[in-house]
PDB file of C-alpha atoms in Angstrom:
ATOM      1  CA  MET A   1       0.000   0.000   0.000  1.00 41.00           C
ATOM      2  CA  PRO A   2       1.497   3.410  -0.903  1.00 48.00           C
ATOM      3  CA  ALA A   3       2.180   5.818   1.918  1.00 45.00           C
ATOM      4  CA  PRO A   4      -0.492   8.458   2.428  1.00 48.00           C
ATOM      5  CA  THR A   5       0.495  11.783   0.946  1.00 54.00           C
ATOM      6  CA  THR A   6      -1.545  14.234   2.983  1.00 82.00           C
ATOM      7  CA  LEU A   7       0.383  15.597   5.936  1.00 94.00           C
ATOM      8  CA  THR A   8      -0.305  18.804   7.822  1.00 96.00           C
ATOM      9  CA  VAL A   9       2.344  20.222  10.113  1.00 97.00           C
ATOM     10  CA  ASP A  10       1.265  22.911  12.554  1.00 98.00           C
ATOM     11  CA  VAL A  11       4.147  24.678  14.263  1.00 98.00           C
ATOM     12  CA  VAL A  12       3.650  26.960  17.248  1.00 98.00           C
ATOM     13  CA  SER A  13       6.715  29.135  17.770  1.00 98.00           C
ATOM     14  CA  ASP A  14       8.149  32.585  18.380  1.00 98.00           C
ATOM     15  CA  VAL A  15      10.800  34.282  16.271  1.00 98.00           C
ATOM     16  CA  VAL A  16      12.795  35.239  19.396  1.00 97.00           C
ATOM     17  CA  CYS A  17      12.932  31.659  20.665  1.00 97.00           C
ATOM     18  CA  PRO A  18      16.313  30.108  19.781  1.00 97.00           C
ATOM     19  CA  TRP A  19      14.948  26.617  20.413  1.00 97.00           C
ATOM     20  CA  CYS A  20      12.274  27.358  17.790  1.00 98.00           C
ATOM     21  CA  PHE A  21      15.011  28.164  15.242  1.00 98.00           C
ATOM     22  CA  ILE A  22      16.768  24.935  16.166  1.00 98.00           C
ATOM     23  CA  GLY A  23      13.471  23.065  16.010  1.00 98.00           C
ATOM     24  CA  LYS A  24      12.813  24.401  12.513  1.00 98.00           C
ATOM     25  CA  ARG A  25      16.086  22.870  11.338  1.00 98.00           C
ATOM     26  CA  GLN A  26      15.224  19.597  13.053  1.00 98.00           C
ATOM     27  CA  LEU A  27      11.836  19.571  11.341  1.00 98.00           C
ATOM     28  CA  GLU A  28      13.442  20.160   7.953  1.00 98.00           C
ATOM     29  CA  THR A  29      15.765  17.205   8.541  1.00 98.00           C
ATOM     30  CA  ALA A  30      12.881  14.971   9.628  1.00 98.00           C
ATOM     31  CA  LEU A  31      10.847  15.881   6.541  1.00 96.00           C
ATOM     32  CA  GLU A  32      13.877  15.398   4.287  1.00 96.00           C
ATOM     33  CA  ARG A  33      14.365  11.895   5.665  1.00 95.00           C
ATOM     34  CA  TRP A  34      10.684  11.102   5.200  1.00 93.00           C
ATOM     35  CA  ARG A  35      10.777  12.270   1.562  1.00 91.00           C
ATOM     36  CA  ALA A  36      13.892  10.178   0.908  1.00 93.00           C
ATOM     37  CA  ASP A  37      12.072   7.083   2.126  1.00 91.00           C
ATOM     38  CA  HIS A  38       8.787   7.998   0.424  1.00 87.00           C
ATOM     39  CA  PRO A  39       9.594   9.876  -2.807  1.00 87.00           C
ATOM     40  CA  GLU A  40       6.007   9.390  -3.946  1.00 85.00           C
ATOM     41  CA  ALA A  41       4.659  11.376  -0.973  1.00 81.00           C
ATOM     42  CA  GLY A  42       3.279  14.848  -1.611  1.00 84.00           C
ATOM     43  CA  GLU A  43       4.520  18.005   0.034  1.00 88.00           C
ATOM     44  CA  PRO A  44       3.142  18.623   3.534  1.00 93.00           C
ATOM     45  CA  LEU A  45       1.052  21.650   4.375  1.00 94.00           C
ATOM     46  CA  LEU A  46       3.139  23.656   6.833  1.00 96.00           C
ATOM     47  CA  ARG A  47       1.309  26.187   8.991  1.00 97.00           C
ATOM     48  CA  TRP A  48       2.982  28.593  11.409  1.00 98.00           C
ATOM     49  CA  HIS A  49       1.099  29.679  14.511  1.00 98.00           C
ATOM     50  CA  PRO A  50       1.993  32.658  16.708  1.00 98.00           C
ATOM     51  CA  PHE A  51       3.198  32.436  20.265  1.00 98.00           C
ATOM     52  CA  GLN A  52       4.727  35.393  22.073  1.00 97.00           C
ATOM     53  CA  LEU A  53       7.259  34.422  24.692  1.00 96.00           C
ATOM     54  CA  ASN A  54       6.829  37.897  26.131  1.00 95.00           C
ATOM     55  CA  PRO A  55       3.268  39.036  25.358  1.00 95.00           C
ATOM     56  CA  ASP A  56       3.592  41.995  27.721  1.00 95.00           C
ATOM     57  CA  MET A  57       6.776  43.295  26.083  1.00 96.00           C
ATOM     58  CA  PRO A  58       6.525  47.040  25.235  1.00 96.00           C
ATOM     59  CA  ALA A  59       5.869  47.651  21.540  1.00 93.00           C
ATOM     60  CA  ALA A  60       9.339  49.138  21.104  1.00 94.00           C
ATOM     61  CA  GLY A  61      10.968  46.260  22.947  1.00 96.00           C
ATOM     62  CA  MET A  62      13.560  46.778  25.666  1.00 96.00           C
ATOM     63  CA  GLU A  63      17.302  46.751  26.071  1.00 96.00           C
ATOM     64  CA  ARG A  64      18.550  43.181  25.822  1.00 94.00           C
ATOM     65  CA  ALA A  65      20.721  43.503  28.932  1.00 93.00           C
ATOM     66  CA  GLU A  66      17.737  44.603  31.002  1.00 94.00           C
ATOM     67  CA  TYR A  67      15.618  41.784  29.605  1.00 94.00           C
ATOM     68  CA  LEU A  68      18.257  39.205  30.496  1.00 92.00           C
ATOM     69  CA  ARG A  69      18.668  40.716  33.933  1.00 91.00           C
ATOM     70  CA  ARG A  70      14.951  40.379  34.598  1.00 90.00           C
ATOM     71  CA  LYS A  71      14.648  36.906  33.086  1.00 86.00           C
ATOM     72  CA  PHE A  72      17.885  35.240  34.189  1.00 82.00           C
ATOM     73  CA  GLY A  73      19.327  37.477  36.865  1.00 85.00           C
ATOM     74  CA  ASN A  74      22.342  38.657  34.849  1.00 80.00           C
ATOM     75  CA  PRO A  75      22.696  41.107  31.935  1.00 78.00           C
ATOM     76  CA  THR A  76      24.633  38.853  29.552  1.00 73.00           C
ATOM     77  CA  GLY A  77      23.015  35.435  29.771  1.00 71.00           C
ATOM     78  CA  ALA A  78      26.479  34.053  30.555  1.00 69.00           C
ATOM     79  CA  GLY A  79      26.368  30.353  31.293  1.00 74.00           C
ATOM     80  CA  ILE A  80      22.736  30.097  30.222  1.00 78.00           C
ATOM     81  CA  TYR A  81      23.030  29.938  26.459  1.00 86.00           C
ATOM     82  CA  GLU A  82      25.879  27.451  26.120  1.00 89.00           C
ATOM     83  CA  ARG A  83      23.437  24.559  25.769  1.00 90.00           C
ATOM     84  CA  VAL A  84      21.521  26.555  23.169  1.00 94.00           C
ATOM     85  CA  ARG A  85      24.672  27.283  21.181  1.00 94.00           C
ATOM     86  CA  ALA A  86      25.731  23.637  21.323  1.00 94.00           C
ATOM     87  CA  ALA A  87      22.317  22.425  20.144  1.00 95.00           C
ATOM     88  CA  ALA A  88      22.350  25.008  17.360  1.00 97.00           C
ATOM     89  CA  ARG A  89      25.746  23.832  16.112  1.00 97.00           C
ATOM     90  CA  GLU A  90      24.413  20.277  15.928  1.00 97.00           C
ATOM     91  CA  VAL A  91      21.930  21.440  13.272  1.00 98.00           C
ATOM     92  CA  GLY A  92      24.432  23.681  11.462  1.00 98.00           C
ATOM     93  CA  LEU A  93      23.516  27.006  13.038  1.00 98.00           C
ATOM     94  CA  GLU A  94      25.887  29.530  14.536  1.00 97.00           C
ATOM     95  CA  LEU A  95      23.980  31.916  16.784  1.00 97.00           C
ATOM     96  CA  ALA A  96      25.249  35.434  17.421  1.00 96.00           C
ATOM     97  CA  LEU A  97      23.330  35.878  20.676  1.00 94.00           C
ATOM     98  CA  ASP A  98      25.676  38.583  21.904  1.00 92.00           C
ATOM     99  CA  ALA A  99      24.812  40.707  18.864  1.00 95.00           C
ATOM    100  CA  ILE A 100      21.209  41.193  20.007  1.00 95.00           C
ATOM    101  CA  ARG A 101      20.920  44.675  21.510  1.00 95.00           C
ATOM    102  CA  ARG A 102      17.148  44.927  21.988  1.00 95.00           C
ATOM    103  CA  GLN A 103      14.640  42.268  22.959  1.00 97.00           C
ATOM    104  CA  PRO A 104      11.723  42.853  20.582  1.00 97.00           C
ATOM    105  CA  ASN A 105       7.996  42.685  20.862  1.00 97.00           C
ATOM    106  CA  THR A 106       7.162  40.059  18.217  1.00 98.00           C
ATOM    107  CA  LEU A 107       3.517  40.857  17.480  1.00 98.00           C
ATOM    108  CA  ALA A 108       4.346  42.682  14.225  1.00 98.00           C
ATOM    109  CA  ALA A 109       6.674  39.899  13.085  1.00 98.00           C
ATOM    110  CA  HIS A 110       3.916  37.349  13.672  1.00 98.00           C
ATOM    111  CA  ALA A 111       1.497  39.571  11.748  1.00 98.00           C
ATOM    112  CA  LEU A 112       3.826  39.456   8.752  1.00 98.00           C
ATOM    113  CA  VAL A 113       3.971  35.660   8.913  1.00 98.00           C
ATOM    114  CA  ALA A 114       0.173  35.561   9.131  1.00 98.00           C
ATOM    115  CA  GLN A 115      -0.055  37.673   5.979  1.00 98.00           C
ATOM    116  CA  ALA A 116       2.280  35.236   4.234  1.00 98.00           C
ATOM    117  CA  GLY A 117      -0.261  32.452   4.819  1.00 95.00           C
ATOM    118  CA  SER A 118       0.800  28.812   4.642  1.00 89.00           C
ATOM    119  CA  GLY A 119       3.491  27.185   2.557  1.00 88.00           C
ATOM    120  CA  PRO A 120       6.898  28.203   1.222  1.00 94.00           C
ATOM    121  CA  LEU A 121       6.470  31.980   1.516  1.00 97.00           C
ATOM    122  CA  ALA A 122       5.606  31.837   5.211  1.00 97.00           C
ATOM    123  CA  SER A 123       8.451  29.395   5.858  1.00 97.00           C
ATOM    124  CA  ALA A 124      10.926  31.622   4.006  1.00 98.00           C
ATOM    125  CA  LEU A 125       9.803  34.636   6.009  1.00 98.00           C
ATOM    126  CA  LYS A 126      10.014  32.710   9.267  1.00 98.00           C
ATOM    127  CA  GLU A 127      13.561  31.638   8.353  1.00 98.00           C
ATOM    128  CA  ALA A 128      14.526  35.220   7.538  1.00 98.00           C
ATOM    129  CA  LEU A 129      13.148  36.514  10.830  1.00 98.00           C
ATOM    130  CA  PHE A 130      14.994  33.844  12.799  1.00 98.00           C
ATOM    131  CA  GLY A 131      18.216  34.629  10.959  1.00 98.00           C
ATOM    132  CA  ALA A 132      17.821  38.370  11.375  1.00 98.00           C
ATOM    133  CA  CYS A 133      17.370  37.983  15.123  1.00 98.00           C
ATOM    134  CA  PHE A 134      19.825  35.248  16.021  1.00 98.00           C
ATOM    135  CA  GLN A 135      22.517  35.540  13.369  1.00 98.00           C
ATOM    136  CA  GLU A 136      22.494  39.265  12.602  1.00 97.00           C
ATOM    137  CA  GLY A 137      21.189  40.809  15.822  1.00 97.00           C
ATOM    138  CA  ARG A 138      18.695  42.972  13.948  1.00 97.00           C
ATOM    139  CA  ALA A 139      15.962  44.847  15.806  1.00 94.00           C
ATOM    140  CA  LEU A 140      12.699  43.058  15.071  1.00 96.00           C
ATOM    141  CA  SER A 141      10.713  45.789  16.815  1.00 92.00           C
ATOM    142  CA  ASP A 142      11.813  48.227  14.095  1.00 96.00           C
ATOM    143  CA  ALA A 143       9.159  48.547  11.377  1.00 97.00           C
ATOM    144  CA  ALA A 144      11.737  49.492   8.738  1.00 98.00           C
ATOM    145  CA  VAL A 145      13.770  46.382   9.536  1.00 98.00           C
ATOM    146  CA  LEU A 146      10.662  44.208   9.377  1.00 98.00           C
ATOM    147  CA  ARG A 147       9.666  45.712   6.015  1.00 98.00           C
ATOM    148  CA  GLU A 148      13.100  44.993   4.582  1.00 98.00           C
ATOM    149  CA  ILE A 149      13.065  41.404   5.820  1.00 98.00           C
ATOM    150  CA  ALA A 150       9.528  40.810   4.534  1.00 98.00           C
ATOM    151  CA  ARG A 151      10.262  42.254   1.078  1.00 98.00           C
ATOM    152  CA  GLY A 152      13.435  40.197   0.844  1.00 98.00           C
ATOM    153  CA  SER A 153      11.400  37.086   1.585  1.00 97.00           C
ATOM    154  CA  GLY A 154       8.928  37.832  -1.207  1.00 97.00           C
ATOM    155  CA  LEU A 155       6.001  39.356   0.685  1.00 98.00           C
ATOM    156  CA  ASP A 156       4.347  42.105  -1.346  1.00 97.00           C
ATOM    157  CA  ASP A 157       3.881  45.671  -0.105  1.00 97.00           C
ATOM    158  CA  ALA A 158       0.109  45.365   0.284  1.00 97.00           C
ATOM    159  CA  ALA A 159       0.519  42.409   2.643  1.00 98.00           C
ATOM    160  CA  ILE A 160       3.306  44.183   4.533  1.00 98.00           C
ATOM    161  CA  ASP A 161       1.146  47.293   4.945  1.00 97.00           C
ATOM    162  CA  ALA A 162      -1.760  45.168   6.168  1.00 96.00           C
ATOM    163  CA  ALA A 163       0.480  43.510   8.756  1.00 97.00           C
ATOM    164  CA  LEU A 164       2.251  46.607  10.017  1.00 97.00           C
ATOM    165  CA  ASP A 165      -0.167  49.485   9.470  1.00 96.00           C
ATOM    166  CA  ASP A 166      -3.729  48.184   9.475  1.00 92.00           C
ATOM    167  CA  GLY A 167      -3.809  46.673  12.937  1.00 93.00           C
ATOM    168  CA  SER A 168      -6.435  44.032  12.188  1.00 95.00           C
ATOM    169  CA  THR A 169      -3.875  41.336  11.417  1.00 96.00           C
ATOM    170  CA  ALA A 170      -2.017  42.082  14.644  1.00 96.00           C
ATOM    171  CA  ASP A 171      -5.323  41.830  16.515  1.00 97.00           C
ATOM    172  CA  GLU A 172      -5.980  38.426  14.926  1.00 97.00           C
ATOM    173  CA  VAL A 173      -2.497  37.261  15.865  1.00 97.00           C
ATOM    174  CA  ALA A 174      -2.947  38.407  19.459  1.00 97.00           C
ATOM    175  CA  ARG A 175      -6.246  36.508  19.646  1.00 97.00           C
ATOM    176  CA  ALA A 176      -4.640  33.382  18.199  1.00 98.00           C
ATOM    177  CA  ASP A 177      -1.864  33.652  20.773  1.00 98.00           C
ATOM    178  CA  ARG A 178      -4.397  33.961  23.596  1.00 97.00           C
ATOM    179  CA  ASP A 179      -6.413  31.022  22.230  1.00 97.00           C
ATOM    180  CA  LEU A 180      -3.333  28.790  22.185  1.00 97.00           C
ATOM    181  CA  ARG A 181      -2.520  29.726  25.771  1.00 96.00           C
ATOM    182  CA  ALA A 182      -6.110  28.986  26.752  1.00 96.00           C
ATOM    183  CA  GLN A 183      -5.627  25.505  25.262  1.00 95.00           C
ATOM    184  CA  GLY A 184      -2.789  24.947  27.706  1.00 96.00           C
ATOM    185  CA  ILE A 185       0.212  25.694  25.499  1.00 96.00           C
ATOM    186  CA  SER A 186       2.857  27.340  27.644  1.00 93.00           C
ATOM    187  CA  GLY A 187       6.106  26.679  25.783  1.00 93.00           C
ATOM    188  CA  VAL A 188       7.463  26.449  22.266  1.00 98.00           C
ATOM    189  CA  PRO A 189       8.304  25.032  19.826  1.00 98.00           C
ATOM    190  CA  LEU A 190       5.312  22.731  19.517  1.00 98.00           C
ATOM    191  CA  PHE A 191       4.901  20.534  16.432  1.00 98.00           C
ATOM    192  CA  VAL A 192       1.555  18.904  15.647  1.00 98.00           C
ATOM    193  CA  PHE A 193       1.433  16.409  12.768  1.00 98.00           C
ATOM    194  CA  SER A 194      -1.907  15.314  11.373  1.00 97.00           C
ATOM    195  CA  ALA A 195      -3.246  13.183   8.540  1.00 94.00           C
ATOM    196  CA  GLY A 196      -6.930  12.471   8.414  1.00 90.00           C
ATOM    197  CA  LYS A 197      -8.066  11.677  11.960  1.00 91.00           C
ATOM    198  CA  ARG A 198      -4.571  10.753  13.153  1.00 94.00           C
ATOM    199  CA  GLN A 199      -2.500  13.254  15.091  1.00 96.00           C
ATOM    200  CA  ALA A 200       0.809  13.307  16.942  1.00 98.00           C
ATOM    201  CA  ALA A 201       2.516  16.136  18.790  1.00 98.00           C
ATOM    202  CA  VAL A 202       6.102  16.840  19.787  1.00 98.00           C
ATOM    203  CA  SER A 203       6.813  19.527  22.371  1.00 98.00           C
ATOM    204  CA  GLY A 204      10.224  21.157  22.346  1.00 98.00           C
ATOM    205  CA  ALA A 205      13.250  20.797  20.084  1.00 98.00           C
ATOM    206  CA  GLN A 206      13.607  17.064  20.715  1.00 98.00           C
ATOM    207  CA  GLY A 207      15.498  16.308  17.504  1.00 98.00           C
ATOM    208  CA  PRO A 208      14.807  14.950  14.003  1.00 98.00           C
ATOM    209  CA  ALA A 209      14.280  11.381  15.238  1.00 98.00           C
ATOM    210  CA  ALA A 210      11.414  12.358  17.533  1.00 98.00           C
ATOM    211  CA  LEU A 211       9.808  14.410  14.766  1.00 98.00           C
ATOM    212  CA  ARG A 212      10.253  11.636  12.211  1.00 98.00           C
ATOM    213  CA  ALA A 213       8.660   9.157  14.631  1.00 98.00           C
ATOM    214  CA  ALA A 214       5.653  11.439  14.955  1.00 98.00           C
ATOM    215  CA  ILE A 215       5.379  11.697  11.165  1.00 97.00           C
ATOM    216  CA  ASP A 216       5.499   7.911  10.919  1.00 95.00           C
ATOM    217  CA  ARG A 217       2.752   7.546  13.493  1.00 95.00           C
ATOM    218  CA  VAL A 218       0.303   9.569  11.433  1.00 96.00           C
ATOM    219  CA  LEU A 219       1.380   8.539   7.926  1.00 87.00           C
ATOM    220  CA  GLU A 220       2.613   4.970   7.945  1.00 78.00           C
ATOM    221  CA  PRO A 221       0.094   2.390   6.682  1.00 67.00           C
ATOM    222  CA  SER A 222       0.337   0.563  10.002  1.00 51.00           C
ATOM    223  CA  ALA A 223      -1.253   3.587  11.638  1.00 45.00           C
ATOM    224  CA  GLU A 224      -4.439   2.893   9.737  1.00 45.00           C
ATOM    225  CA  GLY A 225      -5.490   0.311  12.276  1.00 42.00           C
TER     226      GLY A 225
END
């Protein structure tokens, strides 16, 4: 029996969560391995859902040192991010955490991703936002920076204006964030794989093997029973 080809991947994440960046790479590896084993399988539908690690962050963000002081008790994050850096290197990422000068409010960034919809455009924009934050130290609370990143990812000006100027998309994103919290989601990344009535979830950046196992549970013929 051929493998089912309909897979939906719902990812709940924040663009200022380094584990979410790492988890994105792990997901890509898991999907690459699945495709290699099942070349006849169709492309999954990938949907990005907003989660703000700091929903009460001022719109302009705050100084990174002050954020780290409040969150971790020291202004540099020294000793805290070594595990993050090591995990990032395992998936081919070098993170420039020390280059981040302001901790952003991410509502506008999520609004841009929402305007991008589902599929390759949204994934490309999500990648660009992760890279801008963690590899370039760019200020994601700056509207001009966000516009540049969004245009470079292929989002058109009308969609960018709707995300950054209209306000309705940001309101929808904030509601979606609140709804996810009301469902009990308190940490990211969260990956939910579904095919038909079958569903499997992986919480956290647990690695490609855990993600691949979840894909198998919803797509392998043996799951039919």
